[in-house]
Amino acid sequence: LPVPPDDDMTPYYADDLVTIYHGDCREWMPEADVVVTDPPYGIDFAGQPTKWQRLAGQKPERWDHKRFGDIGLIVDAAPFVCIWGGNYYDLPPSRGWMAWTKPDAPPSMGSVEFAWTNLNQNARHISYSIGATNAERVGHPTQKPLAVMRWCLAGMPKGTVLDPFAGSGTTLVAAKSLGRHSIGIEIEERYCEIAAQRCSQEVLGLVG
């Protein structure tokens, strides 16, 4: 796997399939075959915790108060790209959109989320319950379900996966469960720690 140009930048976590860096993807973007990521949309969702998050003591976070401004860096980071929340960005037209529909979404939450891809393929969707993900929750306010990310990765070309906004590591855990190499970059160390713990506990073949 590629290493950062700064010799002092060692991985926060590494195993046979996963490498996690604590850093800012705007300062360094490793080479990869596929990008699958979920950047800040600029809708301030993280600043408005859900009922579940409030009960868990989750405090509002402000990193989602504006969109990630350098989306071109993500689009150019690999030959094949999937950006969740792509409908919030000015991206080229695509016929390869993905969507996650939520049959049990409450009125206060959107019932569908979209992912832009640069794949020349038919649009497709997965229907998956929000409630089914409760056991997975680790405290990140915009955490995607593992099953949704496994489905997403299964529809992307083979090769090393890069997530420049690794968050709690769901993309990395999904990639590892599929036997794929992945690289994650996360700017907040507490989420690096959560992602590292999740990846260290993941056992191949045991994720349904």
PDB file of C-alpha atoms in Angstrom:
ATOM      1  CA  LEU A   1       0.000   0.000   0.000  1.00  0.00           C
ATOM      2  CA  PRO A   2       1.182   3.584  -0.579  1.00  0.00           C
ATOM      3  CA  VAL A   3       2.768   5.478   2.289  1.00  0.00           C
ATOM      4  CA  PRO A   4       2.456   9.199   3.024  1.00  0.00           C
ATOM      5  CA  PRO A   5       5.245  11.525   1.904  1.00  0.00           C
ATOM      6  CA  ASP A   6       5.878  12.507   5.521  1.00  0.00           C
ATOM      7  CA  ASP A   7       7.983   9.762   7.080  1.00  0.00           C
ATOM      8  CA  ASP A   8       6.684  10.769  10.500  1.00  0.00           C
ATOM      9  CA  MET A   9       3.081  10.015   9.525  1.00  0.00           C
ATOM     10  CA  THR A  10       2.654   6.450  10.679  1.00  0.00           C
ATOM     11  CA  PRO A  11      -0.685   4.631  10.498  1.00  0.00           C
ATOM     12  CA  TYR A  12      -3.001   5.061  13.457  1.00  0.00           C
ATOM     13  CA  TYR A  13      -3.983   1.433  12.920  1.00  0.00           C
ATOM     14  CA  ALA A  14      -2.986  -1.294  10.479  1.00  0.00           C
ATOM     15  CA  ASP A  15      -3.690  -4.971   9.920  1.00  0.00           C
ATOM     16  CA  ASP A  16      -3.460  -7.278   6.919  1.00  0.00           C
ATOM     17  CA  LEU A  17      -6.345  -5.548   5.110  1.00  0.00           C
ATOM     18  CA  VAL A  18      -6.997  -2.171   6.781  1.00  0.00           C
ATOM     19  CA  THR A  19      -4.838   0.936   7.237  1.00  0.00           C
ATOM     20  CA  ILE A  20      -6.146   3.979   9.100  1.00  0.00           C
ATOM     21  CA  TYR A  21      -4.488   7.405   9.163  1.00  0.00           C
ATOM     22  CA  HIS A  22      -5.324  10.229  11.541  1.00  0.00           C
ATOM     23  CA  GLY A  23      -5.143  13.270   9.304  1.00  0.00           C
ATOM     24  CA  ASP A  24      -6.780  15.621   6.822  1.00  0.00           C
ATOM     25  CA  CYS A  25      -7.431  14.262   3.325  1.00  0.00           C
ATOM     26  CA  ARG A  26      -6.911  17.765   1.919  1.00  0.00           C
ATOM     27  CA  GLU A  27      -3.239  17.517   2.913  1.00  0.00           C
ATOM     28  CA  TRP A  28      -2.597  13.994   1.639  1.00  0.00           C
ATOM     29  CA  MET A  29      -4.607  11.593  -0.513  1.00  0.00           C
ATOM     30  CA  PRO A  30      -3.178   8.096  -1.072  1.00  0.00           C
ATOM     31  CA  GLU A  31      -3.614   6.233  -4.328  1.00  0.00           C
ATOM     32  CA  ALA A  32      -6.408   3.687  -4.502  1.00  0.00           C
ATOM     33  CA  ASP A  33      -8.523   1.814  -7.031  1.00  0.00           C
ATOM     34  CA  VAL A  34     -11.906   2.800  -5.613  1.00  0.00           C
ATOM     35  CA  VAL A  35     -13.196   5.627  -3.420  1.00  0.00           C
ATOM     36  CA  VAL A  36     -16.306   5.009  -1.307  1.00  0.00           C
ATOM     37  CA  THR A  37     -16.994   7.803   1.140  1.00  0.00           C
ATOM     38  CA  ASP A  38     -19.604   9.833   3.014  1.00  0.00           C
ATOM     39  CA  PRO A  39     -18.344  13.445   3.334  1.00  0.00           C
ATOM     40  CA  PRO A  40     -20.051  16.273   5.274  1.00  0.00           C
ATOM     41  CA  TYR A  41     -23.105  17.357   3.288  1.00  0.00           C
ATOM     42  CA  GLY A  42     -23.490  20.816   4.816  1.00  0.00           C
ATOM     43  CA  ILE A  43     -27.001  20.132   6.136  1.00  0.00           C
ATOM     44  CA  ASP A  44     -25.934  20.293   9.800  1.00  0.00           C
ATOM     45  CA  PHE A  45     -27.338  16.842  10.586  1.00  0.00           C
ATOM     46  CA  ALA A  46     -24.526  16.232  13.041  1.00  0.00           C
ATOM     47  CA  GLY A  47     -25.500  19.451  14.819  1.00  0.00           C
ATOM     48  CA  GLN A  48     -29.028  18.104  15.366  1.00  0.00           C
ATOM     49  CA  PRO A  49     -28.743  14.801  17.255  1.00  0.00           C
ATOM     50  CA  THR A  50     -31.551  12.289  16.880  1.00  0.00           C
ATOM     51  CA  LYS A  51     -33.584  11.132  19.866  1.00  0.00           C
ATOM     52  CA  TRP A  52     -31.350   8.068  20.180  1.00  0.00           C
ATOM     53  CA  GLN A  53     -28.220  10.210  20.151  1.00  0.00           C
ATOM     54  CA  ARG A  54     -29.623  12.596  22.773  1.00  0.00           C
ATOM     55  CA  LEU A  55     -30.491   9.682  25.047  1.00  0.00           C
ATOM     56  CA  ALA A  56     -26.939   8.396  24.636  1.00  0.00           C
ATOM     57  CA  GLY A  57     -25.559  11.784  25.675  1.00  0.00           C
ATOM     58  CA  GLN A  58     -24.416  12.736  22.184  1.00  0.00           C
ATOM     59  CA  LYS A  59     -23.496  16.415  22.024  1.00  0.00           C
ATOM     60  CA  PRO A  60     -24.060  18.446  18.839  1.00  0.00           C
ATOM     61  CA  GLU A  61     -21.102  18.530  16.479  1.00  0.00           C
ATOM     62  CA  ARG A  62     -20.386  21.381  14.109  1.00  0.00           C
ATOM     63  CA  TRP A  63     -18.239  19.733  11.437  1.00  0.00           C
ATOM     64  CA  ASP A  64     -21.287  19.264   9.208  1.00  0.00           C
ATOM     65  CA  HIS A  65     -22.319  22.931   9.147  1.00  0.00           C
ATOM     66  CA  LYS A  66     -20.934  23.289   5.620  1.00  0.00           C
ATOM     67  CA  ARG A  67     -20.159  21.016   2.685  1.00  0.00           C
ATOM     68  CA  PHE A  68     -16.660  19.719   2.082  1.00  0.00           C
ATOM     69  CA  GLY A  69     -15.355  22.359  -0.297  1.00  0.00           C
ATOM     70  CA  ASP A  70     -12.785  20.347  -2.273  1.00  0.00           C
ATOM     71  CA  ILE A  71     -15.007  17.612  -3.713  1.00  0.00           C
ATOM     72  CA  GLY A  72     -12.809  17.534  -6.837  1.00  0.00           C
ATOM     73  CA  LEU A  73     -10.038  16.024  -4.713  1.00  0.00           C
ATOM     74  CA  ILE A  74     -12.313  13.092  -3.978  1.00  0.00           C
ATOM     75  CA  VAL A  75     -13.494  12.659  -7.561  1.00  0.00           C
ATOM     76  CA  ASP A  76      -9.882  12.609  -8.790  1.00  0.00           C
ATOM     77  CA  ALA A  77      -8.587  10.288  -6.060  1.00  0.00           C
ATOM     78  CA  ALA A  78      -9.346   7.027  -7.899  1.00  0.00           C
ATOM     79  CA  PRO A  79     -10.671   5.744 -11.237  1.00  0.00           C
ATOM     80  CA  PHE A  80     -13.958   4.659  -9.629  1.00  0.00           C
ATOM     81  CA  VAL A  81     -15.746   6.837  -7.095  1.00  0.00           C
ATOM     82  CA  CYS A  82     -18.872   6.632  -4.938  1.00  0.00           C
ATOM     83  CA  ILE A  83     -19.864   9.685  -2.876  1.00  0.00           C
ATOM     84  CA  TRP A  84     -22.787   9.387  -0.476  1.00  0.00           C
ATOM     85  CA  GLY A  85     -24.683  12.653  -0.331  1.00  0.00           C
ATOM     86  CA  GLY A  86     -23.541  13.402  -3.861  1.00  0.00           C
ATOM     87  CA  ASN A  87     -26.870  15.125  -4.502  1.00  0.00           C
ATOM     88  CA  TYR A  88     -25.629  17.977  -2.281  1.00  0.00           C
ATOM     89  CA  TYR A  89     -22.632  18.599  -4.553  1.00  0.00           C
ATOM     90  CA  ASP A  90     -22.112  19.948  -8.053  1.00  0.00           C
ATOM     91  CA  LEU A  91     -21.022  16.692  -9.678  1.00  0.00           C
ATOM     92  CA  PRO A  92     -21.150  15.535 -13.321  1.00  0.00           C
ATOM     93  CA  PRO A  93     -24.335  13.844 -14.565  1.00  0.00           C
ATOM     94  CA  SER A  94     -24.369  10.128 -13.838  1.00  0.00           C
ATOM     95  CA  ARG A  95     -26.602   7.171 -14.596  1.00  0.00           C
ATOM     96  CA  GLY A  96     -24.950   5.081 -11.879  1.00  0.00           C
ATOM     97  CA  TRP A  97     -26.638   6.519  -8.794  1.00  0.00           C
ATOM     98  CA  MET A  98     -27.140   4.315  -5.736  1.00  0.00           C
ATOM     99  CA  ALA A  99     -29.815   4.832  -3.103  1.00  0.00           C
ATOM    100  CA  TRP A 100     -30.619   3.558   0.366  1.00  0.00           C
ATOM    101  CA  THR A 101     -34.344   3.621   1.190  1.00  0.00           C
ATOM    102  CA  LYS A 102     -35.436   3.439   4.823  1.00  0.00           C
ATOM    103  CA  PRO A 103     -38.869   1.825   5.232  1.00  0.00           C
ATOM    104  CA  ASP A 104     -39.062   2.732   8.932  1.00  0.00           C
ATOM    105  CA  ALA A 105     -37.730   6.304   8.728  1.00  0.00           C
ATOM    106  CA  PRO A 106     -39.550   8.669  11.129  1.00  0.00           C
ATOM    107  CA  PRO A 107     -41.098  11.898   9.758  1.00  0.00           C
ATOM    108  CA  SER A 108     -38.125  13.888  11.059  1.00  0.00           C
ATOM    109  CA  MET A 109     -35.682  11.895   8.915  1.00  0.00           C
ATOM    110  CA  GLY A 110     -35.304  11.524   5.174  1.00  0.00           C
ATOM    111  CA  SER A 111     -36.572   8.180   3.875  1.00  0.00           C
ATOM    112  CA  VAL A 112     -33.853   7.872   1.215  1.00  0.00           C
ATOM    113  CA  GLU A 113     -30.165   8.723   0.843  1.00  0.00           C
ATOM    114  CA  PHE A 114     -28.363   8.984  -2.496  1.00  0.00           C
ATOM    115  CA  ALA A 115     -24.830   8.152  -3.582  1.00  0.00           C
ATOM    116  CA  TRP A 116     -23.295   9.560  -6.759  1.00  0.00           C
ATOM    117  CA  THR A 117     -20.953   7.295  -8.685  1.00  0.00           C
ATOM    118  CA  ASN A 118     -18.983   7.723 -11.893  1.00  0.00           C
ATOM    119  CA  LEU A 119     -19.943   4.196 -12.984  1.00  0.00           C
ATOM    120  CA  ASN A 120     -21.658   3.686 -16.320  1.00  0.00           C
ATOM    121  CA  GLN A 121     -24.367   1.394 -15.023  1.00  0.00           C
ATOM    122  CA  ASN A 122     -28.051   1.392 -14.184  1.00  0.00           C
ATOM    123  CA  ALA A 123     -29.123   3.135 -10.978  1.00  0.00           C
ATOM    124  CA  ARG A 124     -29.945   0.751  -8.131  1.00  0.00           C
ATOM    125  CA  HIS A 125     -31.157   0.818  -4.557  1.00  0.00           C
ATOM    126  CA  ILE A 126     -31.263  -1.140  -1.325  1.00  0.00           C
ATOM    127  CA  SER A 127     -34.107  -1.061   1.184  1.00  0.00           C
ATOM    128  CA  TYR A 128     -32.819  -1.516   4.710  1.00  0.00           C
ATOM    129  CA  SER A 129     -34.311  -0.802   8.117  1.00  0.00           C
ATOM    130  CA  ILE A 130     -32.842   1.878  10.365  1.00  0.00           C
ATOM    131  CA  GLY A 131     -33.924  -0.089  13.426  1.00  0.00           C
ATOM    132  CA  ALA A 132     -31.872  -3.076  12.301  1.00  0.00           C
ATOM    133  CA  THR A 133     -28.717  -1.008  12.777  1.00  0.00           C
ATOM    134  CA  ASN A 134     -29.247  -0.141  16.458  1.00  0.00           C
ATOM    135  CA  ALA A 135     -26.874  -2.849  17.683  1.00  0.00           C
ATOM    136  CA  GLU A 136     -24.105  -1.438  15.459  1.00  0.00           C
ATOM    137  CA  ARG A 137     -24.231   2.128  16.724  1.00  0.00           C
ATOM    138  CA  VAL A 138     -20.972   3.399  18.165  1.00  0.00           C
ATOM    139  CA  GLY A 139     -21.719   7.085  18.684  1.00  0.00           C
ATOM    140  CA  HIS A 140     -21.107   8.637  15.275  1.00  0.00           C
ATOM    141  CA  PRO A 141     -24.133  10.795  14.308  1.00  0.00           C
ATOM    142  CA  THR A 142     -24.049   9.943  10.577  1.00  0.00           C
ATOM    143  CA  GLN A 143     -23.020   6.287  10.785  1.00  0.00           C
ATOM    144  CA  LYS A 144     -24.128   4.155   7.816  1.00  0.00           C
ATOM    145  CA  PRO A 145     -25.389   0.571   8.316  1.00  0.00           C
ATOM    146  CA  LEU A 146     -22.776  -2.093   7.677  1.00  0.00           C
ATOM    147  CA  ALA A 147     -25.151  -4.001   5.390  1.00  0.00           C
ATOM    148  CA  VAL A 148     -25.673  -0.910   3.234  1.00  0.00           C
ATOM    149  CA  MET A 149     -21.941  -0.336   2.854  1.00  0.00           C
ATOM    150  CA  ARG A 150     -21.311  -4.000   2.036  1.00  0.00           C
ATOM    151  CA  TRP A 151     -23.985  -3.756  -0.675  1.00  0.00           C
ATOM    152  CA  CYS A 152     -22.413  -0.542  -1.943  1.00  0.00           C
ATOM    153  CA  LEU A 153     -18.911  -2.035  -2.118  1.00  0.00           C
ATOM    154  CA  ALA A 154     -20.206  -5.145  -3.833  1.00  0.00           C
ATOM    155  CA  GLY A 155     -21.394  -2.894  -6.660  1.00  0.00           C
ATOM    156  CA  MET A 156     -18.027  -1.170  -7.078  1.00  0.00           C
ATOM    157  CA  PRO A 157     -15.050  -2.491  -9.101  1.00  0.00           C
ATOM    158  CA  LYS A 158     -12.424  -4.600  -7.350  1.00  0.00           C
ATOM    159  CA  GLY A 159      -9.253  -3.192  -5.825  1.00  0.00           C
ATOM    160  CA  THR A 160      -8.112  -1.197  -2.808  1.00  0.00           C
ATOM    161  CA  VAL A 161     -10.844   0.981  -1.297  1.00  0.00           C
ATOM    162  CA  LEU A 162     -10.162   4.486   0.024  1.00  0.00           C
ATOM    163  CA  ASP A 163     -12.452   6.332   2.442  1.00  0.00           C
ATOM    164  CA  PRO A 164     -11.085   9.866   3.034  1.00  0.00           C
ATOM    165  CA  PHE A 165     -13.835  10.514   5.621  1.00  0.00           C
ATOM    166  CA  ALA A 166     -13.564   7.249   7.519  1.00  0.00           C
ATOM    167  CA  GLY A 167     -15.592   8.336  10.553  1.00  0.00           C
ATOM    168  CA  SER A 168     -16.366   5.328  12.729  1.00  0.00           C
ATOM    169  CA  GLY A 169     -14.957   2.983  10.073  1.00  0.00           C
ATOM    170  CA  THR A 170     -18.042   1.349   8.572  1.00  0.00           C
ATOM    171  CA  THR A 171     -16.641   1.404   5.022  1.00  0.00           C
ATOM    172  CA  LEU A 172     -13.406  -0.152   6.285  1.00  0.00           C
ATOM    173  CA  VAL A 173     -15.199  -2.852   8.282  1.00  0.00           C
ATOM    174  CA  ALA A 174     -17.389  -3.646   5.275  1.00  0.00           C
ATOM    175  CA  ALA A 175     -14.349  -3.889   3.000  1.00  0.00           C
ATOM    176  CA  LYS A 176     -12.531  -6.143   5.445  1.00  0.00           C
ATOM    177  CA  SER A 177     -15.530  -8.453   5.758  1.00  0.00           C
ATOM    178  CA  LEU A 178     -15.434  -8.802   1.950  1.00  0.00           C
ATOM    179  CA  GLY A 179     -11.704  -9.554   1.969  1.00  0.00           C
ATOM    180  CA  ARG A 180     -10.769  -6.227   0.353  1.00  0.00           C
ATOM    181  CA  HIS A 181      -7.854  -3.945   1.207  1.00  0.00           C
ATOM    182  CA  SER A 182      -8.888  -0.502   2.401  1.00  0.00           C
ATOM    183  CA  ILE A 183      -7.382   2.786   3.555  1.00  0.00           C
ATOM    184  CA  GLY A 184      -9.172   5.239   5.814  1.00  0.00           C
ATOM    185  CA  ILE A 185      -8.347   8.855   6.662  1.00  0.00           C
ATOM    186  CA  GLU A 186     -10.131  10.515   9.579  1.00  0.00           C
ATOM    187  CA  ILE A 187      -9.528  14.002  10.933  1.00  0.00           C
ATOM    188  CA  GLU A 188     -10.903  13.376  14.448  1.00  0.00           C
ATOM    189  CA  GLU A 189      -8.801  11.063  16.602  1.00  0.00           C
ATOM    190  CA  ARG A 190     -11.709   9.791  18.683  1.00  0.00           C
ATOM    191  CA  TYR A 191     -13.300   8.385  15.547  1.00  0.00           C
ATOM    192  CA  CYS A 192      -9.971   6.886  14.482  1.00  0.00           C
ATOM    193  CA  GLU A 193      -9.999   5.004  17.783  1.00  0.00           C
ATOM    194  CA  ILE A 194     -13.554   3.755  17.257  1.00  0.00           C
ATOM    195  CA  ALA A 195     -12.732   2.680  13.688  1.00  0.00           C
ATOM    196  CA  ALA A 196      -9.574   0.905  14.859  1.00  0.00           C
ATOM    197  CA  GLN A 197     -11.485  -0.988  17.539  1.00  0.00           C
ATOM    198  CA  ARG A 198     -14.156  -2.058  15.068  1.00  0.00           C
ATOM    199  CA  CYS A 199     -11.618  -3.207  12.480  1.00  0.00           C
ATOM    200  CA  SER A 200      -9.571  -5.111  15.072  1.00  0.00           C
ATOM    201  CA  GLN A 201     -12.700  -7.008  16.128  1.00  0.00           C
ATOM    202  CA  GLU A 202     -13.833  -7.830  12.592  1.00  0.00           C
ATOM    203  CA  VAL A 203     -13.478 -11.495  11.618  1.00  0.00           C
ATOM    204  CA  LEU A 204     -13.695 -12.436   7.936  1.00  0.00           C
ATOM    205  CA  GLY A 205     -16.763 -14.340   6.915  1.00  0.00           C
ATOM    206  CA  LEU A 206     -18.807 -13.631  10.046  1.00  0.00           C
ATOM    207  CA  VAL A 207     -20.634 -10.519   8.849  1.00  0.00           C
ATOM    208  CA  GLY A 208     -23.994 -11.260   7.267  1.00  0.00           C
TER     209      GLY A 208
END
